[in-house]
XYZ file of C-alpha atoms in Angstrom:
147
model
C -25.301 6.333 5.538
C -26.243 4.253 2.529
C -25.762 4.431 -1.227
C -25.633 2.397 -4.397
C -22.221 2.186 -6.101
C -21.135 1.034 -9.541
C -17.412 1.143 -10.244
C -16.184 1.703 -13.801
C -12.512 1.046 -13.045
C -10.392 -0.792 -10.488
C -8.246 0.701 -7.746
C -8.919 3.217 -5.016
C -10.944 6.376 -4.656
C -12.930 8.475 -2.212
C -16.682 7.939 -1.953
C -17.431 10.318 0.945
C -15.401 13.048 2.630
C -16.417 15.326 5.532
C -14.580 18.619 6.089
C -15.296 21.297 8.673
C -17.556 23.816 6.980
C -14.951 26.564 6.705
C -12.086 24.247 5.844
C -9.944 26.074 8.396
C -10.516 24.218 11.667
C -8.324 21.271 10.747
C -11.137 18.726 10.896
C -11.578 16.253 8.066
C -12.359 12.568 7.681
C -12.881 10.106 4.845
C -15.575 7.737 6.138
C -16.046 5.665 2.975
C -13.985 4.758 -0.076
C -11.757 2.197 -1.747
C -8.247 1.009 -0.925
C -5.633 0.836 -3.694
C -6.476 -2.864 -4.107
C -10.191 -2.058 -4.612
C -11.557 -3.133 -1.211
C -14.465 -1.094 0.134
C -13.361 0.560 3.402
C -15.349 2.347 6.123
C -13.498 4.575 8.604
C -14.385 5.883 12.040
C -12.861 9.101 13.362
C -10.962 9.233 16.675
C -10.130 6.629 17.534
C -9.074 5.915 13.975
C -10.515 2.485 13.274
C -11.776 0.919 10.089
C -13.645 -1.996 8.587
C -12.343 -3.431 5.324
C -14.799 -5.214 3.066
C -14.444 -7.137 -0.180
C -13.197 -5.935 -3.549
C -16.244 -4.713 -5.453
C -16.624 -5.861 -9.059
C -16.490 -3.347 -11.883
C -19.747 -2.560 -13.761
C -21.943 -4.135 -11.062
C -24.273 -2.164 -8.779
C -23.690 -2.826 -5.056
C -25.516 -1.400 -2.063
C -23.128 -0.049 0.585
C -24.185 1.072 4.061
C -22.486 2.018 7.293
C -24.058 2.326 10.710
C -22.617 3.686 13.926
C -23.421 3.865 17.613
C -21.168 4.067 20.649
C -22.592 0.725 21.794
C -22.092 -1.207 18.531
C -19.349 0.836 16.855
C -19.001 1.175 13.079
C -20.544 -1.568 10.911
C -20.027 -1.920 7.144
C -22.672 -3.634 5.008
C -22.440 -4.803 1.385
C -25.745 -5.718 -0.277
C -27.475 -5.756 3.111
C -25.034 -8.140 4.793
C -22.587 -7.071 7.511
C -18.957 -7.586 6.478
C -17.520 -6.474 9.823
C -17.536 -3.927 12.610
C -15.208 -2.170 15.021
C -16.994 -3.064 18.242
C -18.022 -0.448 20.788
C -16.205 2.873 20.555
C -16.698 6.485 21.530
C -17.540 9.197 19.022
C -14.816 11.795 19.371
C -15.589 13.767 16.220
C -15.873 17.512 16.850
C -19.381 18.905 17.159
C -19.221 21.196 14.141
C -21.004 21.628 10.821
C -19.363 19.848 7.894
C -19.279 20.012 4.131
C -19.949 16.593 2.659
C -18.304 15.744 -0.678
C -19.201 12.699 -2.784
C -16.915 10.959 -5.264
C -13.667 12.814 -4.599
C -11.290 14.134 -1.943
C -11.145 17.914 -2.084
C -8.975 18.757 0.911
C -5.383 17.578 1.064
C -2.908 17.484 3.898
C -4.653 17.058 7.222
C -7.363 14.566 6.221
C -6.444 11.048 7.396
C -8.010 8.524 5.008
C -6.401 5.528 6.775
C -6.234 2.855 4.013
C -8.569 4.638 1.565
C -6.800 5.938 -1.519
C -7.722 9.627 -1.693
C -8.803 10.985 -5.048
C -11.565 10.638 -7.577
C -13.934 7.695 -7.597
C -14.556 6.406 -11.119
C -18.108 5.181 -11.420
C -21.693 6.007 -10.496
C -23.436 6.757 -7.209
C -27.179 6.643 -6.569
C -29.642 7.035 -3.690
C -27.135 8.504 -1.205
C -28.757 8.851 2.232
C -27.578 10.028 5.636
C -29.474 8.982 8.763
C -29.470 10.634 12.171
C -29.582 7.308 13.990
C -28.140 3.822 13.774
C -30.175 1.679 11.384
C -30.904 -1.917 12.343
C -29.569 -4.804 10.261
C -33.155 -5.438 9.039
C -33.488 -1.815 7.903
C -30.181 -1.975 6.009
C -31.261 -5.247 4.392
C -34.520 -3.591 3.332
C -32.614 -0.743 1.650
C -30.403 -3.214 -0.232
C -33.269 -5.523 -1.189
C -36.324 -3.359 -1.885
C -39.595 -5.112 -2.677
């Protein structure tokens, strides 16, 4: 997935949350958001692993992207540059339709955000995209640095 983010305040917040479509199957994950200290964080679901990136400045647009494959694991990019990855890992997320929520956490209780502070994101989001395959580093760089 990729998106442009501009924060208007410091601290944590949820950028993306996935919940099983009915909200009753007990499946939820917070794949992208901010820790209480303002670091951008990307999470992978089962096994629960994460990549923690830098603190993003307030009132500055940043391009954020995550890629995933079982071979390469979860990779977090800021402005087209990788800031870390989990290494190879299986995808154990249930094969079920999800409701995707941007900018807030709507389900409480069973959703494990790891180090992301659940709750509203204060700022702006633009050009949110979800891809059905792992993008290459060159493709992510192209999204962050359009001609």
